CSV table of C-alpha atoms in Angstrom, one decimal:
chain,number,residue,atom,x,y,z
O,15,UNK,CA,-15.4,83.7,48.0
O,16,UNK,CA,-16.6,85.1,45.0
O,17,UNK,CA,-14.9,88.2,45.7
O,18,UNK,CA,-11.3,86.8,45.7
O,19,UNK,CA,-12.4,85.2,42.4
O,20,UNK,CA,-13.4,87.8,40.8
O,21,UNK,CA,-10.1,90.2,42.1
O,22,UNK,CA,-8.0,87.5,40.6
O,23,UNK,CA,-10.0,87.4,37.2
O,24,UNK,CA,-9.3,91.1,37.1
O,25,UNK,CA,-5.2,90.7,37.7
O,26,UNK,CA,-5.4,88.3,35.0
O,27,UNK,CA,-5.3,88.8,30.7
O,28,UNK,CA,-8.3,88.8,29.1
O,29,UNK,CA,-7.5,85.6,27.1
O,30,UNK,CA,-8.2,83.6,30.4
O,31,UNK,CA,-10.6,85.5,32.0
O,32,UNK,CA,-13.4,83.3,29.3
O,33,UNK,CA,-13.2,80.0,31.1
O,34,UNK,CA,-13.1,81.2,35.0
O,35,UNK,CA,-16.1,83.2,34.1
O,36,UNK,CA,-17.7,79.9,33.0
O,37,UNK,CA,-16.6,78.5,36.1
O,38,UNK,CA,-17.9,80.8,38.3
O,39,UNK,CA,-21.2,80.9,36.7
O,40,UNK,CA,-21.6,77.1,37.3
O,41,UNK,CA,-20.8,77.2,41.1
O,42,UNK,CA,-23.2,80.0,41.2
O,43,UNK,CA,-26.1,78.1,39.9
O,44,UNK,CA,-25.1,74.7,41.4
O,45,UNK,CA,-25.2,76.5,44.7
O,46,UNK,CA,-28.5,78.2,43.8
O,47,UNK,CA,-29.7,74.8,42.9
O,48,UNK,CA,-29.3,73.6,46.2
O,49,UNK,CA,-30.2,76.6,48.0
O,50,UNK,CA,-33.7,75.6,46.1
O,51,UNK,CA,-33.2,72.0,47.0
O,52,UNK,CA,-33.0,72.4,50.8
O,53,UNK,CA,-36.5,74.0,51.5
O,54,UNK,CA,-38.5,71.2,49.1
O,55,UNK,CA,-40.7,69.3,51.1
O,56,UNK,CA,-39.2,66.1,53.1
O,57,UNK,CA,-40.7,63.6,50.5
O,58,UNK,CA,-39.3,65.2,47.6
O,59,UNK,CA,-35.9,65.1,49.4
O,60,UNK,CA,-36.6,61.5,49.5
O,61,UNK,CA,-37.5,61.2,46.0
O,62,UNK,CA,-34.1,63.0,45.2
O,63,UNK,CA,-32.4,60.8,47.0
O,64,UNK,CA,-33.2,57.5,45.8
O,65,UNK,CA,-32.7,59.2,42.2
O,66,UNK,CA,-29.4,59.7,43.6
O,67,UNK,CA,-28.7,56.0,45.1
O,68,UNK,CA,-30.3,54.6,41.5
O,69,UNK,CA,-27.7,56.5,39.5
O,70,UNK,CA,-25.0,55.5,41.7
O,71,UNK,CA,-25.8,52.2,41.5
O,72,UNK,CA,-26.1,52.4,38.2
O,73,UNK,CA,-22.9,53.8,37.5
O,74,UNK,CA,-21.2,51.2,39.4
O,75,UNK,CA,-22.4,48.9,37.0
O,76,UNK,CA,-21.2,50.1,34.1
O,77,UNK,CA,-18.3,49.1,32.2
O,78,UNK,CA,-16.1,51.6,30.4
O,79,UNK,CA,-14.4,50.0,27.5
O,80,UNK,CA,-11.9,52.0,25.4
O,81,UNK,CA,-11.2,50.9,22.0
């Protein structure tokens, strides 16, 4: 994958090439990330998953309000 990402950065100008470099740096340490994430213990799977469901729940609570 990051192969055919990094052919097409190098067909296009230089101008662009900036921001899909950002982009591919963030896939590459979100991936990373949970490369790291999947050989934690079980428990502090759990943990990270009720962080997860408290955030959630969280969000659905909240009220955007534009002004």
């Amino acid at each position: 994958m990051h192969l055919q990402i990094d052919k097409v950065m190098a067909a296009e100008p230089s101008n662009n090439r900036k921001d899909n470099s950002s982009v591919t740096l963030n896939e590459r340490s979100e991936k990373e990330r949970l490369i790291e994430n999947v050989y934690r213990p079980d428990i502090e799977k759990l943990h990270l998953f009720t962080q997860m469901l408290r955030v959630n729940s969280l969000f659905k609570k909240a009220k955007v309000v534009h002004k």
